[in-house]
mmCIF file of C-alpha atoms and ligand atoms in Angstrom:
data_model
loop_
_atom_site.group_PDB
_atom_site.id
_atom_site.type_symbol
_atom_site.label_atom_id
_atom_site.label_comp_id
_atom_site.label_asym_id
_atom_site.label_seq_id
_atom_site.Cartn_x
_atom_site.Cartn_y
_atom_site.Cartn_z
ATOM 1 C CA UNK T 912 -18.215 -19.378 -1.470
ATOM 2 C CA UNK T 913 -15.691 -17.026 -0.076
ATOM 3 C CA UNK T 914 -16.520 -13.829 2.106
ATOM 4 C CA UNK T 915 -15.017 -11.887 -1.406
ATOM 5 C CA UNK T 916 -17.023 -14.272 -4.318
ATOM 6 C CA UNK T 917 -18.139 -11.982 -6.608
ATOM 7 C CA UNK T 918 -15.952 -8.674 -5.459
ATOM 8 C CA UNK T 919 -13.356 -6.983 -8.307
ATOM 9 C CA UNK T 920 -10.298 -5.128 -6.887
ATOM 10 C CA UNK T 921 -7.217 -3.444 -8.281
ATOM 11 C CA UNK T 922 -4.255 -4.230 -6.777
ATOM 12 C CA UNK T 923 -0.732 -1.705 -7.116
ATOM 13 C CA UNK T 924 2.178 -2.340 -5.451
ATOM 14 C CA UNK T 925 2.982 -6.320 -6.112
ATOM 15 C CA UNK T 926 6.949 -6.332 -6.894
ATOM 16 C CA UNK T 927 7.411 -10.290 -5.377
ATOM 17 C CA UNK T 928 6.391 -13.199 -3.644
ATOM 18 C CA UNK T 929 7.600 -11.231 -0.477
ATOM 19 C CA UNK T 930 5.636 -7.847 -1.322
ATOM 20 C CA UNK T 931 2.563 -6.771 1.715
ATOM 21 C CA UNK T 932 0.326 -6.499 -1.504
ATOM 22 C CA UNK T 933 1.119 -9.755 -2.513
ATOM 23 C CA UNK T 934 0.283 -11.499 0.993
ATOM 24 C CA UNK T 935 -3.349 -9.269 0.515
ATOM 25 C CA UNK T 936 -3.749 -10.681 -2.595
ATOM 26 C CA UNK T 937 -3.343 -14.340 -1.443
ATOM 27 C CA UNK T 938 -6.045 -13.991 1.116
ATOM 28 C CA UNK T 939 -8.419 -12.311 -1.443
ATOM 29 C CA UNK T 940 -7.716 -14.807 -3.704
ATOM 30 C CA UNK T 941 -8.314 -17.937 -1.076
ATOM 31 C CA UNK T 942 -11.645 -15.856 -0.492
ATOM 32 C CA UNK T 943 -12.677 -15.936 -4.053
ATOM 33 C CA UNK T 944 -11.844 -12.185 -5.149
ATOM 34 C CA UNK T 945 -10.844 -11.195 -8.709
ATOM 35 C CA UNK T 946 -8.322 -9.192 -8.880
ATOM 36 C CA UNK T 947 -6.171 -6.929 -11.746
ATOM 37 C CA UNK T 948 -2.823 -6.191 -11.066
ATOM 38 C CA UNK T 949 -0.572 -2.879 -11.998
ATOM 39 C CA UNK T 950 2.971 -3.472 -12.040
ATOM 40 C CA UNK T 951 6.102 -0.872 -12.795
ATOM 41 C CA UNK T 952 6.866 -0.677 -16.286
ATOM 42 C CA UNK T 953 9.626 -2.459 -17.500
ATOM 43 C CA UNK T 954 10.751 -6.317 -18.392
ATOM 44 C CA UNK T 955 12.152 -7.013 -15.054
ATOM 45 C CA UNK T 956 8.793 -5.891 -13.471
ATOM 46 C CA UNK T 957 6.693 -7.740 -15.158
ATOM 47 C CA UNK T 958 8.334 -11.071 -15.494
ATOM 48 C CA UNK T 959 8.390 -10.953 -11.581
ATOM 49 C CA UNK T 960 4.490 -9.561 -11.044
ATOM 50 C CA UNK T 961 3.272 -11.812 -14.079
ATOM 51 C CA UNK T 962 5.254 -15.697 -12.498
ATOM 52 C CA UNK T 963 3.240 -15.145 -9.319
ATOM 53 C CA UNK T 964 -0.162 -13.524 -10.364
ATOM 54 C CA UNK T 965 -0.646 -16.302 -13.911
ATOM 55 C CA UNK T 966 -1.532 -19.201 -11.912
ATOM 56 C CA UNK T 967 -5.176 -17.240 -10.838
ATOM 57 C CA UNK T 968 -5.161 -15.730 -14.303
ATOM 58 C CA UNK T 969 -6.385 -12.391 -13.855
ATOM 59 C CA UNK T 970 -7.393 -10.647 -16.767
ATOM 60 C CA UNK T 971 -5.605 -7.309 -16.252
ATOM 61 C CA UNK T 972 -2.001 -7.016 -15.643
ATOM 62 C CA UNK T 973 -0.742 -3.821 -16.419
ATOM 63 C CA UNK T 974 1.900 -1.489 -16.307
ATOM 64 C CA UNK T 975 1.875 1.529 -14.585
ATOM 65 C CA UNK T 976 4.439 3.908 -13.268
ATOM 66 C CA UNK T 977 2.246 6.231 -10.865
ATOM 67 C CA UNK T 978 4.280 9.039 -11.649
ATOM 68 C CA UNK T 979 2.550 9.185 -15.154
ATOM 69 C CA UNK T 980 -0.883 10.511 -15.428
ATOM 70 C CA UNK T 981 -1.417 8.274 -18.792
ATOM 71 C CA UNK T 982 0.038 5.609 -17.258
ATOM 72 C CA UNK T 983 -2.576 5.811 -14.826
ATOM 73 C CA UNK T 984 -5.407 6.310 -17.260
ATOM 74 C CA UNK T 985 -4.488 3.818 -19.019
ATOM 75 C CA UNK T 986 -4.382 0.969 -16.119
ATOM 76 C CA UNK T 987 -7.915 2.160 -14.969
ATOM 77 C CA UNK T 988 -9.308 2.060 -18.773
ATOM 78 C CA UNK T 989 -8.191 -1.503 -18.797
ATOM 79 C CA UNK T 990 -9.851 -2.450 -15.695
ATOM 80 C CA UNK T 991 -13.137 -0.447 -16.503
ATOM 81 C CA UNK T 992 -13.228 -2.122 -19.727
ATOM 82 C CA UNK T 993 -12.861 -5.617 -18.678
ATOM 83 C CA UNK T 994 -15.114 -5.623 -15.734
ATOM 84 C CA UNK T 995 -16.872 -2.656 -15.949
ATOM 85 C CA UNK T 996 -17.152 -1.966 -11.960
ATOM 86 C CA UNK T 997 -14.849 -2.921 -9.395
ATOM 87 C CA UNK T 998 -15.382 -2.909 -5.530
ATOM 88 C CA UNK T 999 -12.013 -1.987 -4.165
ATOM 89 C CA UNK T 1000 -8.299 -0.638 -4.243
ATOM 90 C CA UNK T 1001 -5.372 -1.977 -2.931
ATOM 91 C CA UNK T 1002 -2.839 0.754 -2.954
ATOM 92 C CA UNK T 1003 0.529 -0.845 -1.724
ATOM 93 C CA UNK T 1004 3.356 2.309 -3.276
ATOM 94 C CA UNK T 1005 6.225 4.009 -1.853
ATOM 95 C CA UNK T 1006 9.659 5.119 -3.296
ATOM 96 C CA UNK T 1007 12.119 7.457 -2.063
ATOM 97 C CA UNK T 1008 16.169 7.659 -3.485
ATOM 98 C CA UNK T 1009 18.119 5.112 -1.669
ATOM 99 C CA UNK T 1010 20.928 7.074 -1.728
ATOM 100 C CA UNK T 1011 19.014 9.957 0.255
ATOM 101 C CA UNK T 1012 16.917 7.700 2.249
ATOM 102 C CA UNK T 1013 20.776 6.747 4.007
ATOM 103 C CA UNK T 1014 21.495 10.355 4.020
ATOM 104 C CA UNK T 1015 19.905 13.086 7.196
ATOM 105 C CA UNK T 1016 16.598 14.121 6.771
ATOM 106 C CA UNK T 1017 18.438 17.733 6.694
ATOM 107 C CA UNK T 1018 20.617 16.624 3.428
ATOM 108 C CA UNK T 1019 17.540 15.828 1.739
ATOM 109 C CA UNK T 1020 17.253 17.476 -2.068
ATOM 110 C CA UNK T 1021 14.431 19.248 -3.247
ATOM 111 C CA UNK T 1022 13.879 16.549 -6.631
ATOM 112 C CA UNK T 1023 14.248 13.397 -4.255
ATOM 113 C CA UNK T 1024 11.608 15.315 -1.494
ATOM 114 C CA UNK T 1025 9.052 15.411 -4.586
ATOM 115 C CA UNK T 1026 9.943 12.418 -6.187
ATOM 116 C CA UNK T 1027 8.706 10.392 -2.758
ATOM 117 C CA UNK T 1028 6.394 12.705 -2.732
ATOM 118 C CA UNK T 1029 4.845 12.234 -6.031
ATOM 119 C CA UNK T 1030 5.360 7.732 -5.440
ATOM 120 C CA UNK T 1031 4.380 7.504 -2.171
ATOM 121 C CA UNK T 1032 1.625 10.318 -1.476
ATOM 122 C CA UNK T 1033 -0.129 11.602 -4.512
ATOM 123 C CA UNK T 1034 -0.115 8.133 -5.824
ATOM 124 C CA UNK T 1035 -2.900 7.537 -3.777
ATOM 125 C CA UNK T 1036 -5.072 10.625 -4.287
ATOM 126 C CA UNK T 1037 -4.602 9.874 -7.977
ATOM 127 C CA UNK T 1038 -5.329 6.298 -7.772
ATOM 128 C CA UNK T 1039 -8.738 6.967 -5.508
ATOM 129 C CA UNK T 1040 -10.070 9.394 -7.883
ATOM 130 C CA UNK T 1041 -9.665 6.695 -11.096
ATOM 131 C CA UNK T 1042 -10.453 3.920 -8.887
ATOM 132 C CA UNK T 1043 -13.920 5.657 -7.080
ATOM 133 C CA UNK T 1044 -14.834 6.340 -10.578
ATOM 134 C CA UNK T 1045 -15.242 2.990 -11.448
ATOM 135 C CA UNK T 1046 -16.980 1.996 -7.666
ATOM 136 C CA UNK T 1047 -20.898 2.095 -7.978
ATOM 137 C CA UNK T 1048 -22.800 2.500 -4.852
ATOM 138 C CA UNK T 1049 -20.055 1.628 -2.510
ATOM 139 C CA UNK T 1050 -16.364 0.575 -2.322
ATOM 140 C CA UNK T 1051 -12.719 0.411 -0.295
ATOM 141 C CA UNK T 1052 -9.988 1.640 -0.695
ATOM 142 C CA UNK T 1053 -6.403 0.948 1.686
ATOM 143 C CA UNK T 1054 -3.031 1.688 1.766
ATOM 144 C CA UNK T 1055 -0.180 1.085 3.895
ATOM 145 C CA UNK T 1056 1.517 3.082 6.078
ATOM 146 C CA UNK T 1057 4.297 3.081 9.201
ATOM 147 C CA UNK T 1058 4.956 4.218 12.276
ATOM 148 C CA UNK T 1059 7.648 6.221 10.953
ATOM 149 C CA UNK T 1060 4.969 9.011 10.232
ATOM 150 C CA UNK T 1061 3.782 9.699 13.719
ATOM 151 C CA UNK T 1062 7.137 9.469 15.502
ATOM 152 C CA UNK T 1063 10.777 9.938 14.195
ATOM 153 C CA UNK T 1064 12.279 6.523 13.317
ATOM 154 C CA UNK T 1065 15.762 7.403 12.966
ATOM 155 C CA UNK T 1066 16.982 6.160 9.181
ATOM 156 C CA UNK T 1067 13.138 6.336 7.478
ATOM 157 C CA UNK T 1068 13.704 10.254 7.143
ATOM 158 C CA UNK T 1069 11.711 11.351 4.175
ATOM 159 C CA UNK T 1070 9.811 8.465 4.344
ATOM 160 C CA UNK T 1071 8.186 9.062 7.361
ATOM 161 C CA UNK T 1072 7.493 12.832 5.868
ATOM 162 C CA UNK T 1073 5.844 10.968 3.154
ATOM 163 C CA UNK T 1074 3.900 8.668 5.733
ATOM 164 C CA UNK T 1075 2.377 11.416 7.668
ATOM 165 C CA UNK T 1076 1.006 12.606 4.490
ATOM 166 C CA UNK T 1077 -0.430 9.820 3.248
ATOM 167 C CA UNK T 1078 -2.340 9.280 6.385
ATOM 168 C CA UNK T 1079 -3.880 12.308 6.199
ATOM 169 C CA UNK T 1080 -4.470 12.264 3.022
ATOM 170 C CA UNK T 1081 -6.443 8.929 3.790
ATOM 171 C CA UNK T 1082 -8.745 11.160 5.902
ATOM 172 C CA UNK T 1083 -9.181 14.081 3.051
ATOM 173 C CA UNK T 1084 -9.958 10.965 0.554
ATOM 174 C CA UNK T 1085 -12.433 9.535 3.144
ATOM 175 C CA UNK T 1086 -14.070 13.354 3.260
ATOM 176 C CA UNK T 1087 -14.351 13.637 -0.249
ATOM 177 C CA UNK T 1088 -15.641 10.127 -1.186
ATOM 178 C CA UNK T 1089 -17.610 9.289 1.909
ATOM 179 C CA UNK T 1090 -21.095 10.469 0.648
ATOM 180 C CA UNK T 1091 -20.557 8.409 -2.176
ATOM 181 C CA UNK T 1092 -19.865 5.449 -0.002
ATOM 182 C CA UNK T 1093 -16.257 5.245 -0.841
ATOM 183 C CA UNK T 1094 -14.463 4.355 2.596
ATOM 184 C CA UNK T 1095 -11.040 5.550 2.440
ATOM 185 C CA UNK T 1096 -8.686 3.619 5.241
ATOM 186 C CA UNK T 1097 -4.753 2.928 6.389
ATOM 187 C CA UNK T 1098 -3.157 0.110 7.443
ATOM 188 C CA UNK T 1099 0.161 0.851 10.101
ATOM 189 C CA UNK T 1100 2.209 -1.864 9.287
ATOM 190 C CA UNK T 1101 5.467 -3.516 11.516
ATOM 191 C CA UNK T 1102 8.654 -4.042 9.457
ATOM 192 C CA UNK T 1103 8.334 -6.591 7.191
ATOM 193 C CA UNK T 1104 11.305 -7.983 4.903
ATOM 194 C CA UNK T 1105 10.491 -6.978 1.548
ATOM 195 C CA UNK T 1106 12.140 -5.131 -1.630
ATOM 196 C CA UNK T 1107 11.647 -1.878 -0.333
ATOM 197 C CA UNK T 1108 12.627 -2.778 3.254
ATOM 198 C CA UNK T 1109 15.985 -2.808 1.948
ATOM 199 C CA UNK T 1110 16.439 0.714 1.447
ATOM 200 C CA UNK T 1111 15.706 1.411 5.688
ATOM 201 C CA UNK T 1112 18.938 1.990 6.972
ATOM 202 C CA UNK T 1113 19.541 -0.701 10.294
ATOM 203 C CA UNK T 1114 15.329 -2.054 9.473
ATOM 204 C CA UNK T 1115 16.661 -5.592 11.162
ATOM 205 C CA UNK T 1116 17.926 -4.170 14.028
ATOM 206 C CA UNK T 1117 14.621 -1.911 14.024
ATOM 207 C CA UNK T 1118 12.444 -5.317 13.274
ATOM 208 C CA UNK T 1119 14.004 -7.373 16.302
ATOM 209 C CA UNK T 1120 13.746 -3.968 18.756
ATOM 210 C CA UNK T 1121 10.110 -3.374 17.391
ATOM 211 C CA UNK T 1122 10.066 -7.472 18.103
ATOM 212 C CA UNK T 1123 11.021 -6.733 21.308
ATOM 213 C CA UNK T 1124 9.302 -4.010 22.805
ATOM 214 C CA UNK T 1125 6.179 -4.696 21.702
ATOM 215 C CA UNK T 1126 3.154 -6.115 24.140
ATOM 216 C CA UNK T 1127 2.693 -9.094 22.055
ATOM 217 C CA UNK T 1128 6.650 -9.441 21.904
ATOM 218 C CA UNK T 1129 6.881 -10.858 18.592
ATOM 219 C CA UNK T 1130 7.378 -9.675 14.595
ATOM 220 C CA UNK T 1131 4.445 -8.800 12.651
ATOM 221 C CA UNK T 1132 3.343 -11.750 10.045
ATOM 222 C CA UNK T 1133 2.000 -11.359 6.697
ATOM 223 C CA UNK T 1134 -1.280 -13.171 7.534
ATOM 224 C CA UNK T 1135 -1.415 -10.455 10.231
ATOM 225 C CA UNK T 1136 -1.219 -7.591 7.835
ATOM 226 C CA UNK T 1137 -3.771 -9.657 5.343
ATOM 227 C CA UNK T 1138 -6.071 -10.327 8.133
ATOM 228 C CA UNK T 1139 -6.572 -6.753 8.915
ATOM 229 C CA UNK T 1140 -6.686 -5.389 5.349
ATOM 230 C CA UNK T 1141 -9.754 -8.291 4.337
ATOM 231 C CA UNK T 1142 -11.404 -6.382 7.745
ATOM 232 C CA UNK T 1143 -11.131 -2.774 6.103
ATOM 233 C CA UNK T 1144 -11.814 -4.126 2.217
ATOM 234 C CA UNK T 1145 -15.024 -6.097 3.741
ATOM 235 C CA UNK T 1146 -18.033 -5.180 4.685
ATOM 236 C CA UNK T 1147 -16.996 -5.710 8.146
ATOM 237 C CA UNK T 1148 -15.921 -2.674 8.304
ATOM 238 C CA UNK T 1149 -18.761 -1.202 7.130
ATOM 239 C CA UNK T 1150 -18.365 1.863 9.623
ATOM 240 C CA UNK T 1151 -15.197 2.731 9.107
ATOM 241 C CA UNK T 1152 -13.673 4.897 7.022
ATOM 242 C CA UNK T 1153 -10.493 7.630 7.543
ATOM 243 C CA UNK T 1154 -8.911 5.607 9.976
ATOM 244 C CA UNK T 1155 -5.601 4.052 10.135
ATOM 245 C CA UNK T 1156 -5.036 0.718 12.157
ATOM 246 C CA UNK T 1157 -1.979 -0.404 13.475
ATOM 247 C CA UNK T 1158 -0.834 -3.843 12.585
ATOM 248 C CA UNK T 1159 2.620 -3.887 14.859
ATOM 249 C CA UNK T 1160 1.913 -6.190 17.353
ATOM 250 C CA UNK T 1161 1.173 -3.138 19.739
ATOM 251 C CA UNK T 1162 4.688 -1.610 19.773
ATOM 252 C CA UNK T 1163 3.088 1.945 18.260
ATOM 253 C CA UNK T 1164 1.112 1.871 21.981
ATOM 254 C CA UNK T 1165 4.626 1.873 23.886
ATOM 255 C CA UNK T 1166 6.417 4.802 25.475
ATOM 256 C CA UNK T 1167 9.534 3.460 26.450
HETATM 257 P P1 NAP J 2235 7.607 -3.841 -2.104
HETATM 258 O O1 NAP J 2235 7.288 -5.256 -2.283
HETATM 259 O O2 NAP J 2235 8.937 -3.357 -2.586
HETATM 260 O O3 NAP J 2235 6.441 -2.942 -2.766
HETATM 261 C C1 NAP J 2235 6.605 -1.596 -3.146
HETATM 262 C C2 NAP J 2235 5.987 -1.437 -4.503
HETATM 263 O O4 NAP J 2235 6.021 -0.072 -4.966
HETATM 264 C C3 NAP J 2235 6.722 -2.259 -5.561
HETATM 265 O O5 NAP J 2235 5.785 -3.031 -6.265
HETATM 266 C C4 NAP J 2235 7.328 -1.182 -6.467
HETATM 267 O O6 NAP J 2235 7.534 -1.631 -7.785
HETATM 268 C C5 NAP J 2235 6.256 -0.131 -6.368
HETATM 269 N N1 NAP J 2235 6.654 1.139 -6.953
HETATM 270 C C6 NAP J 2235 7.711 1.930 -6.635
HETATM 271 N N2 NAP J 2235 7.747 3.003 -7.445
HETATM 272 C C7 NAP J 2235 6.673 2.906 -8.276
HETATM 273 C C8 NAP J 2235 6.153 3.698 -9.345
HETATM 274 N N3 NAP J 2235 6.739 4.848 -9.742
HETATM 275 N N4 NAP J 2235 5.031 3.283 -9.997
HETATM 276 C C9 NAP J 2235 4.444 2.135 -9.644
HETATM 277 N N5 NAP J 2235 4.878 1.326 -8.657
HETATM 278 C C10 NAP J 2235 5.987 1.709 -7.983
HETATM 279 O O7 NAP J 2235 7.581 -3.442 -0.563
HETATM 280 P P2 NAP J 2235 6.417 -3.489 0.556
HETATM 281 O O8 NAP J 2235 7.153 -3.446 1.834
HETATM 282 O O9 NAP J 2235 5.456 -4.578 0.288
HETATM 283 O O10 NAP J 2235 5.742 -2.049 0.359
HETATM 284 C C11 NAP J 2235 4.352 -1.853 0.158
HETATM 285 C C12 NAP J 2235 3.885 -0.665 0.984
HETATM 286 O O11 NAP J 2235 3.955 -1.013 2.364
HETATM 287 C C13 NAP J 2235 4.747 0.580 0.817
HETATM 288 O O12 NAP J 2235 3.903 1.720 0.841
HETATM 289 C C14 NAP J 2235 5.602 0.563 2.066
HETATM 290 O O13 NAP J 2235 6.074 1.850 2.440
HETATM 291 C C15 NAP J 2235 4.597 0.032 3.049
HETATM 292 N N6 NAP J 2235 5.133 -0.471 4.315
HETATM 293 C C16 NAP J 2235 6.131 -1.394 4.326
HETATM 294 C C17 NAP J 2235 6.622 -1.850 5.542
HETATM 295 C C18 NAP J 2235 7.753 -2.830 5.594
HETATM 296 O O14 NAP J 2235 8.351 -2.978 6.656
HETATM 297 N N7 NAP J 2235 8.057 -3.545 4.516
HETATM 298 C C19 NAP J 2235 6.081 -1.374 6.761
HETATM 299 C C20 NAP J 2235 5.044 -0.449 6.722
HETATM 300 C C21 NAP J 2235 4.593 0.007 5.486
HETATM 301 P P3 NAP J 2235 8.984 -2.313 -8.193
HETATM 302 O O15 NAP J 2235 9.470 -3.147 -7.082
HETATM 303 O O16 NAP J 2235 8.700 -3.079 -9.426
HETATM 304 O O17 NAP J 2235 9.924 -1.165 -8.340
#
């Protein structure tokens, strides 16, 4: 019997083997969750998502590009009908134009502002409300967030912009669905090599100076990360709700 026997979650935001949602979803699976998957639309997509999620055959994998209300409906419809209640959210989303992510904040359009905007932000809100409908007298929800959107990290422009409002919007979420025992809650992760990583203009150099500086003086690990979020999808976090935790080896407590 693991600590998650018997709990259903949805899980958005698994693109490989190297993805933060991914590393969640091993945990929850070595502490006997079920878990359905969303994945972006498209071939490429899903042959990646569906290799590393078959093995613990879950019995939703579907596509869903955030950006699309019916997409959306859709994914939820499929989980409500095969389980009929689920117990938590794993919201792991973000997207801004690479092109403009490498460009000044200052240079940044108006369609790529909203585009990250609509990915990386109202993702969530939209996500919470389909998800909460399916929780029954409680659930969780997370997402993941940097440091980038409480101080200016040179290079993660917009996306920082887009951090700072999904961290509040964690604590509007945790308003709204708190009397219904929905807890609503952020996790800060340190850089981690992944997909989307790749976009960060200099994120080594920012990894090994994060590395570095920090009090524990070492890189954040993906057990670290999945450690943390099985605290705020558990019931050992059963107070706590709106909050965002950092998971960067300290470094977001550091002044110089
Ligand atoms: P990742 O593996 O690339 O995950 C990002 C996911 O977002 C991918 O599955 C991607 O799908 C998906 N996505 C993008 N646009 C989408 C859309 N329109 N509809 C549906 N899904 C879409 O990278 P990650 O680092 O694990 O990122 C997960 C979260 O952690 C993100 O919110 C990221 O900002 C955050 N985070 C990352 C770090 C870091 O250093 N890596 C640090 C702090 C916070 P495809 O790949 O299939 O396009």
């Amino acid at each position: 019997m693991g600590v998650f026997t018997g709990k259903i979650g949805v899980v958005m935001g698994v693109a490989n083997e190297r993805s933060i949602a991914w590393a969640i979803s091993e945990a929850l699976y070595a502490e006997g969750a079920e878990l359905a998957f969303t994945h972006l639309p498209g071939p490429s997509s899903q042959r990646r998502v569906s290799r590393l999620v078959e093995p613990h055959g879950p019995k939703v994998l579907v596509p869903c590009d955030v950006q699309k209300d019916e997409d959306l409906a859709r994914a939820f419809e499929a989980v409500g009908r095969a389980y009929g209640k689920i117990d938590f959210l794993i919201h792991a989303i973000a997207f801004a134009p690479p092109q403009e992510l490498r460009n000044p904040y200052v240079e940044m359009s108006r369609a790529g502002w909203h585009l990250a905007m609509d990915i990386s932000v109202y993702s969530l809100v939209a996500a919470a409300r389909a998800a909460a409908a399916l929780m029954a007298d409680d659930g969780t929800i997370i997402t993941i967030s940097y440091y980038g959107g409480e101080k200016v990290i040179p290079g993660y422009n917009v996306m920082g912009v887009c951090k700072a409002a999904l961290e509040h919007s964690v604590r509007y979420l945790a308003w709204d669905l708190g009397r219904r025992n929905v807890r609503v809650n952020c996790l800060s992760a340190g850089p981690m090599r992944t997909l989307s990583a790749a976009g960060i203009a200099g994120f080594d150099e920012l990894r090994d100076h994060a590395a570095q500086k920090s009090p524990l003086g070492r890189t954040v690990e993906m057990n670290d990360l999945a450690a943390t979020a099985l605290y705020l999808l558990s019931d050992q976090s059963s107070g706590v709700t709106g909050e965002t935790i950092h998971v960067d080896s300290g470094y977001s407590i550091v002044g110089l």
